Coordinates of C-alpha atoms and ligand atoms in Angstrom, one line a residue:
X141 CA -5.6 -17.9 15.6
X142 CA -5.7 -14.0 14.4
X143 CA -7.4 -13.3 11.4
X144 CA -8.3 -10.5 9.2
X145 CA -11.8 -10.6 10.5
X146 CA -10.7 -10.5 13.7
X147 CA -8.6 -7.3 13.2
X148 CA -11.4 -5.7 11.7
X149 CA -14.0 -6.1 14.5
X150 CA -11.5 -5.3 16.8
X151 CA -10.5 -2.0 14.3
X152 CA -14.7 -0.7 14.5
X153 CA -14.3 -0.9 17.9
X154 CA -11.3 0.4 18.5
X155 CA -10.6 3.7 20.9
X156 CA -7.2 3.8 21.4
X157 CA -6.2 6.7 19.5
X158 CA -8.3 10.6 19.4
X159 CA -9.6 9.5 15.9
X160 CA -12.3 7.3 18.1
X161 CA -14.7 10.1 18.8
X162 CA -14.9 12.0 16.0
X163 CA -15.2 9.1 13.2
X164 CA -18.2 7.3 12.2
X165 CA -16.9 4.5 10.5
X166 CA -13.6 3.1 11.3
X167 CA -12.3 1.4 8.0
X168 CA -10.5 -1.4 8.9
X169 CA -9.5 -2.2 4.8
X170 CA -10.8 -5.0 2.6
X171 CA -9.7 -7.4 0.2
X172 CA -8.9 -11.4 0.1
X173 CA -6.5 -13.0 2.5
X174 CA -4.1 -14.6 0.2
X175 CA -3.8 -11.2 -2.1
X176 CA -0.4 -11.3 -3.7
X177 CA -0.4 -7.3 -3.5
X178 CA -1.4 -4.6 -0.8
X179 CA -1.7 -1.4 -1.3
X180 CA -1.6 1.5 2.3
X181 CA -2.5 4.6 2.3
X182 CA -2.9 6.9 4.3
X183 CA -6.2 7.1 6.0
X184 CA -10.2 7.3 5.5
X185 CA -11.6 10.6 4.0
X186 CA -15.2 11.7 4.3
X187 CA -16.4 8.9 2.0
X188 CA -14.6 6.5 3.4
X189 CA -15.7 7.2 7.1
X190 CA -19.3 7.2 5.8
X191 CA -19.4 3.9 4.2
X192 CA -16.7 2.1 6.2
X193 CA -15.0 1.1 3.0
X194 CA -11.1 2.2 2.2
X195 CA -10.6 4.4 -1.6
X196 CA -14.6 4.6 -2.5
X197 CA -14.3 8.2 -3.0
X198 CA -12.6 10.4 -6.2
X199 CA -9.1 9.0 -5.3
X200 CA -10.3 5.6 -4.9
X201 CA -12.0 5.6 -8.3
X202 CA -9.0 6.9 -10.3
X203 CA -7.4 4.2 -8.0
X204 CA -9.2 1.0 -9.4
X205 CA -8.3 2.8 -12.4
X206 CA -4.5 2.3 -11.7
X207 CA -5.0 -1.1 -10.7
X208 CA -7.2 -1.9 -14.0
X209 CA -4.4 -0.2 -16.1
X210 CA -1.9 -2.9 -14.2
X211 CA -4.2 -5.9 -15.0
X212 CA -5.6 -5.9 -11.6
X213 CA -9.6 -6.1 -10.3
X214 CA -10.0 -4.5 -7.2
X215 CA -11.2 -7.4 -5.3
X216 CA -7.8 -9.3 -6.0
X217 CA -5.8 -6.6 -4.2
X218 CA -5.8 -5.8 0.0
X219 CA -6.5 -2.1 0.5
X220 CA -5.4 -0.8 3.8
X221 CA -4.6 2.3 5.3
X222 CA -1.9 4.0 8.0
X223 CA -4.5 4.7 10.5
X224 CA -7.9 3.1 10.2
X225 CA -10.1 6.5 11.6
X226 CA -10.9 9.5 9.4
X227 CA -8.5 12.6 10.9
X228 CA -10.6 15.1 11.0
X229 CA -11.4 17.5 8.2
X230 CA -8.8 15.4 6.3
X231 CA -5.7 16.6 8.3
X232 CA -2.6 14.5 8.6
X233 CA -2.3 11.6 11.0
X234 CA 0.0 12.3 13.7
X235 CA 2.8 10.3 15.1
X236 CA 0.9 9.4 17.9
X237 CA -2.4 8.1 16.1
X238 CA -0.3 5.9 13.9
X239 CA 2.1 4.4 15.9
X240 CA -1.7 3.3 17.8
X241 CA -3.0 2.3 14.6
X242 CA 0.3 0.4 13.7
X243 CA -0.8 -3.3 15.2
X244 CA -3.6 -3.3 13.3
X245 CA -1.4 -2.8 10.1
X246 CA 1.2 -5.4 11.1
X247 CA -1.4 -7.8 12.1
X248 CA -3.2 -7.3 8.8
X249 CA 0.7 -7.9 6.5
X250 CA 1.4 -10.8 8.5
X251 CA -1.9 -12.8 7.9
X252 CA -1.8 -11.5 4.1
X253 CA 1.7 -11.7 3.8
X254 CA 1.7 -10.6 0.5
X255 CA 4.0 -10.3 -2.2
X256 CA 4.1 -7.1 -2.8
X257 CA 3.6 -3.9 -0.7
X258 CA 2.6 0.0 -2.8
X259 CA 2.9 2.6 -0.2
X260 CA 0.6 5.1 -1.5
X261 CA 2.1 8.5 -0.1
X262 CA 4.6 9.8 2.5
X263 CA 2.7 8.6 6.0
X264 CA 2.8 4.7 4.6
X265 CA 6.3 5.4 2.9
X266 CA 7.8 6.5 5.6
X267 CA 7.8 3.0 7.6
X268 CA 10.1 1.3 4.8
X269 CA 11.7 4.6 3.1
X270 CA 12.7 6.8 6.3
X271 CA 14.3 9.8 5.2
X272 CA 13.7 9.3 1.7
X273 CA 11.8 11.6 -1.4
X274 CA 9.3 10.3 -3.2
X275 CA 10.3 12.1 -6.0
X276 CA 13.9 10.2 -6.0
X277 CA 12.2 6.6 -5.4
X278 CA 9.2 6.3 -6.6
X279 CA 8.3 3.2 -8.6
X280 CA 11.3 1.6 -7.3
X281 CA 11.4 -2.2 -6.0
X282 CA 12.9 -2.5 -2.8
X283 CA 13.7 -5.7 -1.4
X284 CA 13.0 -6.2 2.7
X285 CA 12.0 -8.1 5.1
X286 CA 11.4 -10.8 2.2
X287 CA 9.1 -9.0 0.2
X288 CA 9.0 -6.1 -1.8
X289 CA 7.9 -2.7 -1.0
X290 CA 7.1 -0.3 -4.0
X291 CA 6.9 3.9 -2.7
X292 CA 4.4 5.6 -5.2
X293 CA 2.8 8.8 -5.3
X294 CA -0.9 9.1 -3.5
X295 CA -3.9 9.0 -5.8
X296 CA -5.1 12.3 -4.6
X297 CA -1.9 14.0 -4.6
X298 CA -2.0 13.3 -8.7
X299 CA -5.6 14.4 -8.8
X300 CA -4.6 17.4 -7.4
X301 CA -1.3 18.1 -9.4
X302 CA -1.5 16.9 -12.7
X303 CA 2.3 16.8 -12.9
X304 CA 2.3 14.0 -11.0
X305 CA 0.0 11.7 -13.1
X306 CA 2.1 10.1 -15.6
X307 CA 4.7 8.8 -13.4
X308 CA 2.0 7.3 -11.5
X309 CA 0.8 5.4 -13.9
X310 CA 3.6 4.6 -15.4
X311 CA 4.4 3.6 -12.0
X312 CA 1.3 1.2 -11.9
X313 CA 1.5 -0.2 -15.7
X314 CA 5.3 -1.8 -13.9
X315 CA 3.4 -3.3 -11.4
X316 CA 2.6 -7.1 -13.4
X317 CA 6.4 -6.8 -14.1
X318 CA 7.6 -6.2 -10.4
X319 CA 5.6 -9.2 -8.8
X320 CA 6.5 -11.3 -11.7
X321 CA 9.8 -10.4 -10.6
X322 CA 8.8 -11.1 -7.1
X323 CA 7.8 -14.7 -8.0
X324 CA 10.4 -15.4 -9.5
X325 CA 12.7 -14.7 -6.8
X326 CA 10.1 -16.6 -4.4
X327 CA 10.3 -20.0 -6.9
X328 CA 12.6 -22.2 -5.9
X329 CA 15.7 -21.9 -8.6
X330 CA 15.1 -23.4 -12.1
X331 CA 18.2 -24.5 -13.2
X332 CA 21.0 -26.5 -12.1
X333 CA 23.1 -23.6 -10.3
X334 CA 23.1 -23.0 -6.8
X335 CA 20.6 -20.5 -5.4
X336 CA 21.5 -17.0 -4.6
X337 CA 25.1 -16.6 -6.5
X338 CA 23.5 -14.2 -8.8
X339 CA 23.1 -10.5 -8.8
X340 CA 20.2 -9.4 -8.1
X341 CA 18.3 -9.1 -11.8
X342 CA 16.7 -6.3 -13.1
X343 CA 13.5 -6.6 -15.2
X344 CA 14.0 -6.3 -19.4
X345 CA 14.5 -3.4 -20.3
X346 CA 12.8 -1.4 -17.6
X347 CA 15.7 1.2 -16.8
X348 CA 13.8 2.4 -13.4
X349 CA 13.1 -1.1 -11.7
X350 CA 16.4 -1.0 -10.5
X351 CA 16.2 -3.0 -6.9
X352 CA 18.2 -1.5 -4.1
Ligands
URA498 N1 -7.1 8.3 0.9 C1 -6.4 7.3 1.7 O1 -5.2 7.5 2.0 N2 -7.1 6.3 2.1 C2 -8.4 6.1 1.8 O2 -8.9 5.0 2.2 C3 -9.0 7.0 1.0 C4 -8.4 8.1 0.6
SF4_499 FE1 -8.0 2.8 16.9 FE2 -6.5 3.2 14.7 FE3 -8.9 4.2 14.9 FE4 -7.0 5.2 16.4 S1 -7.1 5.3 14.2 S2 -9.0 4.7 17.1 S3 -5.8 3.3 16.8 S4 -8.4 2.1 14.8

């Protein structure tokens, strides 16, 4: 039987992409096995390929930030990333390096299966939104292959560009709403009609959780 631990050892060791050389730590991601939300980025910086540890530098602190603004400890989310190997100098992974990495990252939602899915920016977006903007979906519950998948903007891309802070976090203070919206739909139905002859709900009031 797979399980995260044996993704992980298999992720330090892993060469099958150019990342293996130049890393020193490949960072498999952390976080419990039954975590009702994962979060993927994009890939290790230089903090991250020096401890071994996903989001432990500046973006990962204003990160647990988010996640403490939604209610959330750290340790109750999975972290993960696109590819688990430091590009170097920070550069984007390419096609090839990801669709390498991309086991790992299937291996690692299939064991957690979790509730919820946050892409944190375009490389982990892509996968679920091809051929979308962020700027048009972000924060937006999408409903597929029985779960939800939120897009929202990287942590470092709003430390760089203040614009883009507030509708992160507003983004992340929605988050306790979404997966209780998640559960719901998961429970079996409470009342006495037949499942699945309603429209699919949106959350009280909030105008922008509108599931497509
Ligand atoms: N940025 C990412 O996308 N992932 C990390 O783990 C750290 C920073
Ligand atoms: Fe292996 Fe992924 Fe690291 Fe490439 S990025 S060496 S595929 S673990």
């Amino acid at each position: 039987m797979d399980d995260l631990k044996i993704v992980a050892a298999e992720v330090r060791a892993c060469k099958l992409c150019g990342l293996a050389p130049t890393r020193k730590n490949a960072v498999p991601g952390e976080g419990p096995e039954n975590a009702e939300v994962m979060l993927i980025g994009e890939g290790p910086g230089f903090n991250e390929d020096q401890q071994g540890r996903p989001f432990v530098g500046p973006s990962g602190q204003f990160l647990t930030e988010l996640l403490a603004s939604a209610g959330f400890k750290r340790s109750e989310v999975f972290i993960a990333n696109v590819v688990k190997c430091r590009p170097p100098s920070n550069r984007d992974p390419q096609p090839d390096e990801i669709s390498a990495c991309r086991a790992y990252l299937d291996r690692q939602i299939a064991l957690i299966n979790p509730k919820i899915i946050i892409t944190l920016g375009r490389f982990s977006m892509a996968r679920w939104f091809p051929n979308e903007r962020i700027s048009a979906i972000h924060g937006r519950a999408k409903n597929t292959e029985g779960r939800i998948v939120v897009a929202m903007y990287h942590p470092a891309a709003a430390l760089h560009n203040p614009a883009l802070r507030q509708p992160l976090e507003e983004d992340f203070k929605r988050l306790r709403e979404i997966l209780a919206d998640a559960q719901k739909k998961a429970a079996p139905p409470a009342s006495k009609k037949p499942a699945n002859t309603e429209p699919e709900e949106k959350s009280g009031g909030a105008e922008q959780l509108s599931l497509f």
